[in-house]
């Protein structure tokens, strides 16, 4: 993993010193421009396609835009204050924290086990690995739709199954209406979010497992360590970098997650199953300026969370080198 | 130096942007030939009915034959994505010449569109259903043209009614509640489908509000969403939803899902429009058939509604392109009966012109109960901030049947009055 | 779970070598069984998609696990012209393939240089990249469309713009992953090659890239899938049904009054097949064990 070490001025000079025929400034310019052919295209691509729309979005957050998209003039900070004063916001923020914490922690926990499982040798392992890919290959929107279909109170196959087990007593009852009740809806949507996150994180961990040399395990076994002991002492520490990469990426994706909640409950009833991303999208149809302000707030929240995460794990990220 | 590196990068990007040139838009206009950009909504469902693009392309092609100097370039998007896509266009000032699907008053309030008189000949204007044309008024002048309309009625399943020993459709709320209970008890199917979820909560709520002498506006035309009548209505619906005779989760249920269930014979009653008929026929006889379909006037609290909900999708024309004359020629062409009939036959909606209405009623006697009350229909408020209010109704009205009607309606009313433009 | 503390398992490269005729051990059998159950759970929702797609209209809302009648015609008539499936598949392939290629071309050099050299602005560059991973087209669509208009891009096929947009939004992930993989490859290997006469670029191609293959393949898959399933930008930049990639085409099955569930689910299952094929072809490289043992 990239370590958070600042660039040292001396490190760039690897070639032997030339006789001072050219001025030092020219040499430094050359050294300064040296990365350009390598990272230049990436910078251009990001600046043009990603950064510019961000600038537009920041501008919009200070404008008064009507529900039909017509810009009516400057709004100063009123969009921000409107968003922050929205009575639904505290509940939405709390729910966002719960959503992200639950999905990421459950996903990473299960991924550890799944990666370990898929790292073993057994017949048909390739097929098993392909099957795990399914939720990643299918679009999240479609997965959300099929889960909504399966949870339908009238004919959903999950309800049919639970009915056969005796857990759901009758169809078209309140208890069968999983997505109509906020708490059960959130629980199921967390299940779906974990489901679609697992393939990626499992593969990140699996790749990480691959880089751990057998010799370490052999040595531990020779020394008489139990399987659990060598898992704790060898596997987990060496997996840490991969684990952290997977967790950070998962965290960002879950925070930004949109289709699952939008398709399964639309954030409703009211805003009782909305996260901050859903709320931002809902604002977009009516209060465009506020939606832009909410996006900026969201961005700030994610940056803070990720920065905190990276800071806490700085040492283990550095060790990866 | 670092600053030089950044400077070099900045110069590079600036050069790139400068090379890109300024914004485009505007319509091709050379040698006297004009291209009009048409943006509309797609009323189809996959390949169940053909994409509305094909319809407008056909109109454009036939029109081009008669007016070779005018080309109409058609673009549509599915209804679910329509508001968002139109907003993106408008935010970027990428105004189409002709827009089909959004109401006129908000655009007129910003001075963006032509008044109707400039984009349609008088003879065609006189042919439009007056009530719908009036809905496009801003400051007393019509700015839009109703293109297609739809009204609501109560659909009921005659087979389930006879199984539940109900002889005739309900005419009052009390009868409706009893009938729903009877259907649930005797057949096990859902008695009444109540869609107060985000898809069309504003339509369903209005039908119930009208039943109690309420609505979104009071008699002076001001917002009165949390009027005592409306609060009573919502409380009534809350207890109705809790009775178990409607589908579960009425506050989150959507109309399309309920119509699918109704068409499969799993529901006794639901508020509907003519578009439900092809859904029933599409079942090829299993579930329910069109002979099982009964259509009646929607019950009000003490008697059937005298005014039902009549909605329409409008055409507006943006001034930005400056092609009023050509737009007028195209729209005069498009409003001929043959196109009205073809469109509304394809998508099971109702025409917006009087002459097409007459012919349509002759072709489809089953729709006659929908069409009798058109002149008396109630539309959504035509105020400039209606879209804002409507969006909030869609998102939050469902909570009225699980939470507190007076506070939900009160919040919406507050939005309505505080965002008046 | 018994799978957790197992030791001394050689990482993946080939089949288990055991004496022919010997049955797998009970431990392997348990592991296999658990893995099969997990695999089945993972594909169950998609099996349900297929089953629903096969339901005839009258049995669509049936309260049963399987319909009595299987309507195979859903999967045959979806290729007809009314649904535009073939053209959408091709367009999606172009967009996803193009974006993946563009990402590779841009990210590899950037990640290589960032991993190998400490240059001024390196940290800033990495943080910039990280920041863009947080941003998604969903919130930025208005600005994206504005640029699209500014650059007069509506006169060329939207496929090109979509390739660029998808590449840009997935660049961050690829740079990160590649940076990590390349960074964990010791410089000594490249230097040994350069001593043998290779240029820096040659060393990169002959030594580093092959060893970093799992990372390369991971970012390749990630980008392809992300571009294949991207919706909002594709919706905004396409104006005509014959420009629709699969995601937009699928959305068009959700109509104003009814949803064509059978074709919706049927097509979305079909839409996953190219991705699975891609994955099957190169999956071995992700966990191919090429790194095992070569890094000390």
Tab-separated table of C-alpha atoms in Angstrom, chain C residues 1-289:
chain	number	residue	atom	x	y	z
C	1	UNK	CA	-15.653	-22.407	10.900
C	2	UNK	CA	-13.183	-25.168	10.312
C	3	UNK	CA	-11.756	-23.381	7.312
C	4	UNK	CA	-10.228	-20.709	9.464
C	5	UNK	CA	-7.152	-21.979	11.033
C	6	UNK	CA	-5.879	-24.297	8.343
C	7	UNK	CA	-2.183	-24.133	7.794
C	8	UNK	CA	0.315	-25.310	5.279
C	9	UNK	CA	-1.986	-25.063	2.301
C	10	UNK	CA	-0.062	-24.176	-0.779
C	11	UNK	CA	-1.574	-21.236	-2.596
C	12	UNK	CA	-3.457	-21.899	-5.617
C	13	UNK	CA	-1.654	-22.730	-8.678
C	14	UNK	CA	-2.753	-26.143	-9.807
C	15	UNK	CA	-4.785	-29.116	-8.827
C	16	UNK	CA	-4.162	-31.013	-5.659
C	17	UNK	CA	-1.480	-33.559	-6.149
C	18	UNK	CA	-2.404	-36.719	-4.425
C	19	UNK	CA	-2.016	-40.338	-5.146
C	20	UNK	CA	-4.475	-41.350	-7.856
C	21	UNK	CA	-7.419	-43.287	-6.558
C	22	UNK	CA	-7.346	-41.763	-3.101
C	23	UNK	CA	-10.517	-40.087	-1.952
C	24	UNK	CA	-10.271	-36.560	-0.633
C	25	UNK	CA	-9.884	-36.332	3.104
C	26	UNK	CA	-12.920	-35.686	5.297
C	27	UNK	CA	-11.618	-32.191	5.958
C	28	UNK	CA	-11.523	-31.428	2.260
C	29	UNK	CA	-14.986	-32.845	1.882
C	30	UNK	CA	-16.372	-30.592	4.583
C	31	UNK	CA	-14.621	-27.594	3.113
C	32	UNK	CA	-15.958	-28.417	-0.309
C	33	UNK	CA	-19.478	-28.843	1.020
C	34	UNK	CA	-19.412	-25.523	2.828
C	35	UNK	CA	-18.016	-23.846	-0.258
C	36	UNK	CA	-20.714	-25.334	-2.469
C	37	UNK	CA	-23.440	-24.178	-0.110
C	38	UNK	CA	-22.002	-20.689	-0.040
C	39	UNK	CA	-21.700	-20.664	-3.817
C	40	UNK	CA	-25.316	-21.713	-4.184
C	41	UNK	CA	-26.461	-18.984	-1.823
C	42	UNK	CA	-24.592	-16.460	-3.908
C	43	UNK	CA	-26.300	-17.405	-7.108
C	44	UNK	CA	-29.758	-18.015	-5.682
C	45	UNK	CA	-31.103	-14.508	-6.348
C	46	UNK	CA	-29.985	-14.796	-9.957
C	47	UNK	CA	-31.578	-18.188	-10.279
C	48	UNK	CA	-34.749	-16.508	-9.074
C	49	UNK	CA	-34.263	-13.927	-11.810
C	50	UNK	CA	-34.170	-16.692	-14.386
C	51	UNK	CA	-37.218	-18.391	-12.924
C	52	UNK	CA	-39.178	-15.156	-12.898
C	53	UNK	CA	-38.129	-14.469	-16.467
C	54	UNK	CA	-39.557	-17.835	-17.426
C	55	UNK	CA	-42.901	-17.245	-15.784
C	56	UNK	CA	-45.811	-16.776	-18.151
C	57	UNK	CA	-47.732	-13.589	-17.537
C	58	UNK	CA	-50.584	-15.335	-15.788
C	59	UNK	CA	-48.240	-17.004	-13.305
C	60	UNK	CA	-46.087	-13.965	-12.669
C	61	UNK	CA	-47.468	-13.452	-9.184
C	62	UNK	CA	-47.852	-17.108	-8.368
C	63	UNK	CA	-47.167	-18.164	-4.820
C	64	UNK	CA	-44.910	-21.033	-5.710
C	65	UNK	CA	-41.220	-21.701	-6.091
C	66	UNK	CA	-41.558	-22.724	-9.710
C	67	UNK	CA	-44.274	-21.916	-12.220
C	68	UNK	CA	-46.249	-24.760	-13.741
C	69	UNK	CA	-45.465	-23.560	-17.221
C	70	UNK	CA	-42.088	-22.391	-18.442
C	71	UNK	CA	-42.210	-19.638	-20.981
C	72	UNK	CA	-38.921	-20.211	-22.797
C	73	UNK	CA	-39.893	-17.670	-25.420
C	74	UNK	CA	-38.742	-14.865	-23.125
C	75	UNK	CA	-35.160	-15.859	-23.770
C	76	UNK	CA	-35.658	-16.307	-27.474
C	77	UNK	CA	-37.734	-13.278	-28.346
C	78	UNK	CA	-35.575	-10.901	-26.361
C	79	UNK	CA	-33.134	-10.964	-29.255
C	80	UNK	CA	-35.787	-9.578	-31.580
C	81	UNK	CA	-35.544	-6.081	-32.944
C	82	UNK	CA	-38.208	-4.713	-30.642
C	83	UNK	CA	-35.926	-5.081	-27.658
C	84	UNK	CA	-32.713	-3.818	-29.190
C	85	UNK	CA	-30.690	-6.219	-27.114
C	86	UNK	CA	-27.910	-7.000	-29.578
C	87	UNK	CA	-27.082	-3.390	-30.243
C	88	UNK	CA	-27.094	-2.605	-26.528
C	89	UNK	CA	-24.754	-5.480	-25.772
C	90	UNK	CA	-22.338	-4.251	-28.419
C	91	UNK	CA	-22.466	-0.721	-27.120
C	92	UNK	CA	-21.879	-1.868	-23.565
C	93	UNK	CA	-18.919	-3.933	-24.743
C	94	UNK	CA	-17.453	-0.952	-26.526
C	95	UNK	CA	-17.846	1.309	-23.535
C	96	UNK	CA	-16.584	-1.143	-20.952
C	97	UNK	CA	-13.751	-2.422	-23.135
C	98	UNK	CA	-12.686	1.043	-24.154
C	99	UNK	CA	-12.781	2.363	-20.611
C	100	UNK	CA	-10.758	-0.582	-19.329
C	101	UNK	CA	-8.149	-0.105	-22.013
C	102	UNK	CA	-7.911	3.607	-21.350
C	103	UNK	CA	-7.557	3.028	-17.622
C	104	UNK	CA	-4.760	0.534	-18.166
C	105	UNK	CA	-2.891	2.864	-20.465
C	106	UNK	CA	-3.159	5.791	-18.078
C	107	UNK	CA	-2.949	4.072	-14.702
C	108	UNK	CA	-0.015	1.750	-15.281
C	109	UNK	CA	2.599	4.393	-15.933
C	110	UNK	CA	1.215	6.607	-13.198
C	111	UNK	CA	1.185	3.819	-10.636
C	112	UNK	CA	4.592	2.561	-11.698
C	113	UNK	CA	6.192	5.939	-11.367
C	114	UNK	CA	4.453	6.690	-8.101
C	115	UNK	CA	5.501	3.403	-6.625
C	116	UNK	CA	9.097	3.588	-7.747
C	117	UNK	CA	10.027	7.218	-7.394
C	118	UNK	CA	9.495	9.699	-4.665
C	119	UNK	CA	8.852	12.913	-6.517
C	120	UNK	CA	7.588	16.254	-5.427
C	121	UNK	CA	3.835	16.231	-5.270
C	122	UNK	CA	3.663	12.478	-4.967
C	123	UNK	CA	1.600	12.641	-1.846
C	124	UNK	CA	-0.638	15.308	-3.318
C	125	UNK	CA	-1.158	13.171	-6.395
C	126	UNK	CA	-2.115	10.127	-4.353
C	127	UNK	CA	-4.510	12.102	-2.222
C	128	UNK	CA	-6.080	13.660	-5.312
C	129	UNK	CA	-6.603	10.227	-6.680
C	130	UNK	CA	-8.097	9.031	-3.424
C	131	UNK	CA	-10.440	11.973	-3.298
C	132	UNK	CA	-11.823	11.231	-6.739
C	133	UNK	CA	-12.656	7.682	-5.726
C	134	UNK	CA	-15.163	9.188	-3.342
C	135	UNK	CA	-16.873	11.140	-6.100
C	136	UNK	CA	-19.405	9.411	-8.294
C	137	UNK	CA	-21.220	10.491	-11.440
C	138	UNK	CA	-24.520	10.418	-9.572
C	139	UNK	CA	-23.826	13.733	-7.906
C	140	UNK	CA	-21.792	15.266	-10.676
C	141	UNK	CA	-24.006	14.560	-13.642
C	142	UNK	CA	-25.028	18.151	-14.265
C	143	UNK	CA	-21.426	19.278	-14.515
C	144	UNK	CA	-20.533	16.316	-16.703
C	145	UNK	CA	-23.321	17.156	-19.090
C	146	UNK	CA	-22.272	20.785	-19.151
C	147	UNK	CA	-18.771	19.791	-20.226
C	148	UNK	CA	-20.210	17.422	-22.792
C	149	UNK	CA	-22.004	20.359	-24.340
C	150	UNK	CA	-19.066	22.701	-24.032
C	151	UNK	CA	-16.797	20.378	-25.927
C	152	UNK	CA	-19.446	19.950	-28.638
C	153	UNK	CA	-19.380	16.239	-27.983
C	154	UNK	CA	-23.007	15.702	-28.874
C	155	UNK	CA	-21.981	15.613	-32.503
C	156	UNK	CA	-20.058	12.389	-32.094
C	157	UNK	CA	-21.277	9.095	-30.748
C	158	UNK	CA	-21.766	9.179	-26.975
C	159	UNK	CA	-19.729	5.999	-26.719
C	160	UNK	CA	-16.516	8.003	-26.816
C	161	UNK	CA	-17.597	10.330	-24.032
C	162	UNK	CA	-18.800	7.424	-21.961
C	163	UNK	CA	-15.462	5.668	-22.357
C	164	UNK	CA	-13.650	8.749	-21.106
C	165	UNK	CA	-16.030	9.369	-18.221
C	166	UNK	CA	-15.956	5.771	-17.051
C	167	UNK	CA	-12.183	5.667	-17.311
C	168	UNK	CA	-11.792	8.835	-15.280
C	169	UNK	CA	-14.060	7.681	-12.473
C	170	UNK	CA	-12.346	4.315	-12.161
C	171	UNK	CA	-8.819	5.584	-12.510
C	172	UNK	CA	-8.372	6.128	-8.801
C	173	UNK	CA	-8.964	2.550	-7.851
C	174	UNK	CA	-6.608	1.202	-10.477
C	175	UNK	CA	-3.840	3.587	-9.558
C	176	UNK	CA	-4.180	2.626	-5.919
C	177	UNK	CA	-4.185	-1.096	-6.484
C	178	UNK	CA	-1.357	-1.007	-8.992
C	179	UNK	CA	0.654	1.286	-6.792
C	180	UNK	CA	0.335	-1.214	-3.974
C	181	UNK	CA	1.216	-4.236	-6.085
C	182	UNK	CA	4.140	-2.651	-7.829
C	183	UNK	CA	5.347	-1.207	-4.581
C	184	UNK	CA	5.536	-4.626	-3.050
C	185	UNK	CA	7.774	-5.907	-5.832
C	186	UNK	CA	11.397	-5.376	-4.867
C	187	UNK	CA	13.308	-2.910	-7.018
C	188	UNK	CA	16.174	-5.355	-7.092
C	189	UNK	CA	14.404	-7.518	-9.624
C	190	UNK	CA	14.190	-4.671	-12.096
C	191	UNK	CA	17.680	-3.523	-11.381
C	192	UNK	CA	18.933	-7.000	-12.057
C	193	UNK	CA	17.240	-6.883	-15.435
C	194	UNK	CA	18.695	-3.473	-16.203
C	195	UNK	CA	22.136	-4.740	-15.338
C	196	UNK	CA	21.460	-7.414	-17.934
C	197	UNK	CA	20.897	-4.708	-20.519
C	198	UNK	CA	17.214	-3.770	-20.323
C	199	UNK	CA	16.041	-0.171	-20.342
C	200	UNK	CA	13.808	1.064	-17.559
C	201	UNK	CA	10.787	0.683	-19.757
C	202	UNK	CA	11.896	-2.749	-20.846
C	203	UNK	CA	12.362	-3.782	-17.230
C	204	UNK	CA	8.886	-2.571	-16.508
C	205	UNK	CA	7.410	-4.658	-19.274
C	206	UNK	CA	9.473	-7.770	-18.833
C	207	UNK	CA	9.696	-8.015	-15.072
C	208	UNK	CA	7.314	-5.801	-13.160
C	209	UNK	CA	4.171	-6.216	-15.173
C	210	UNK	CA	4.158	-9.978	-15.200
C	211	UNK	CA	4.648	-10.088	-11.445
C	212	UNK	CA	2.060	-7.420	-10.813
C	213	UNK	CA	-0.424	-9.301	-12.975
C	214	UNK	CA	-2.859	-10.094	-10.153
C	215	UNK	CA	-3.157	-6.408	-9.400
C	216	UNK	CA	-3.468	-5.553	-13.066
C	217	UNK	CA	-6.146	-8.127	-13.579
C	218	UNK	CA	-8.015	-7.018	-10.463
C	219	UNK	CA	-8.154	-3.455	-11.649
C	220	UNK	CA	-9.095	-4.624	-15.131
C	221	UNK	CA	-12.069	-6.580	-13.809
C	222	UNK	CA	-13.077	-3.788	-11.480
C	223	UNK	CA	-13.058	-1.190	-14.225
C	224	UNK	CA	-14.842	-3.388	-16.713
C	225	UNK	CA	-17.631	-4.229	-14.291
C	226	UNK	CA	-17.985	-0.632	-13.154
C	227	UNK	CA	-18.237	0.626	-16.719
C	228	UNK	CA	-20.510	-2.235	-17.766
C	229	UNK	CA	-23.005	-1.385	-15.028
C	230	UNK	CA	-22.791	2.374	-15.156
C	231	UNK	CA	-26.169	3.970	-15.577
C	232	UNK	CA	-26.601	7.648	-14.858
C	233	UNK	CA	-24.033	9.059	-17.285
C	234	UNK	CA	-25.141	6.690	-20.011
C	235	UNK	CA	-28.740	7.777	-19.488
C	236	UNK	CA	-27.869	11.447	-19.691
C	237	UNK	CA	-25.613	11.328	-22.718
C	238	UNK	CA	-27.697	9.047	-24.932
C	239	UNK	CA	-30.625	10.531	-26.779
C	240	UNK	CA	-31.870	7.691	-28.888
C	241	UNK	CA	-32.822	4.093	-28.093
C	242	UNK	CA	-30.298	2.805	-30.607
C	243	UNK	CA	-27.540	4.429	-28.565
C	244	UNK	CA	-28.574	2.784	-25.315
C	245	UNK	CA	-26.119	0.528	-23.544
C	246	UNK	CA	-27.588	-2.351	-21.548
C	247	UNK	CA	-28.170	-0.429	-18.333
C	248	UNK	CA	-30.341	2.186	-19.984
C	249	UNK	CA	-32.077	-0.410	-22.121
C	250	UNK	CA	-33.007	-2.369	-19.010
C	251	UNK	CA	-34.419	0.710	-17.387
C	252	UNK	CA	-36.669	1.246	-20.365
C	253	UNK	CA	-38.502	-1.956	-19.486
C	254	UNK	CA	-39.958	-0.129	-16.524
C	255	UNK	CA	-42.801	1.701	-18.111
C	256	UNK	CA	-45.254	4.290	-16.944
C	257	UNK	CA	-47.992	1.843	-16.006
C	258	UNK	CA	-46.440	-1.560	-15.892
C	259	UNK	CA	-43.107	-3.278	-15.682
C	260	UNK	CA	-42.095	-5.983	-18.121
C	261	UNK	CA	-40.608	-8.103	-15.333
C	262	UNK	CA	-39.882	-11.157	-17.413
C	263	UNK	CA	-37.770	-9.340	-19.951
C	264	UNK	CA	-36.280	-7.092	-17.305
C	265	UNK	CA	-34.918	-10.023	-15.338
C	266	UNK	CA	-34.179	-12.120	-18.385
C	267	UNK	CA	-32.091	-9.445	-20.018
C	268	UNK	CA	-30.275	-8.597	-16.819
C	269	UNK	CA	-29.229	-12.226	-16.428
C	270	UNK	CA	-27.996	-12.223	-19.996
C	271	UNK	CA	-26.190	-8.976	-19.245
C	272	UNK	CA	-24.052	-10.640	-16.607
C	273	UNK	CA	-22.756	-13.310	-18.960
C	274	UNK	CA	-20.039	-11.274	-20.704
C	275	UNK	CA	-18.730	-10.225	-17.326
C	276	UNK	CA	-18.629	-13.785	-16.073
C	277	UNK	CA	-16.905	-14.928	-19.238
C	278	UNK	CA	-14.295	-12.222	-18.825
C	279	UNK	CA	-13.817	-13.218	-15.251
C	280	UNK	CA	-13.544	-16.901	-16.023
C	281	UNK	CA	-10.859	-16.208	-18.613
C	282	UNK	CA	-8.610	-14.231	-16.347
C	283	UNK	CA	-9.616	-15.203	-12.848
C	284	UNK	CA	-6.702	-17.523	-12.525
C	285	UNK	CA	-4.365	-14.595	-12.782
C	286	UNK	CA	-5.884	-12.747	-9.870
C	287	UNK	CA	-5.125	-15.480	-7.410
C	288	UNK	CA	-2.707	-17.240	-9.681
C	289	UNK	CA	-0.006	-17.624	-7.107
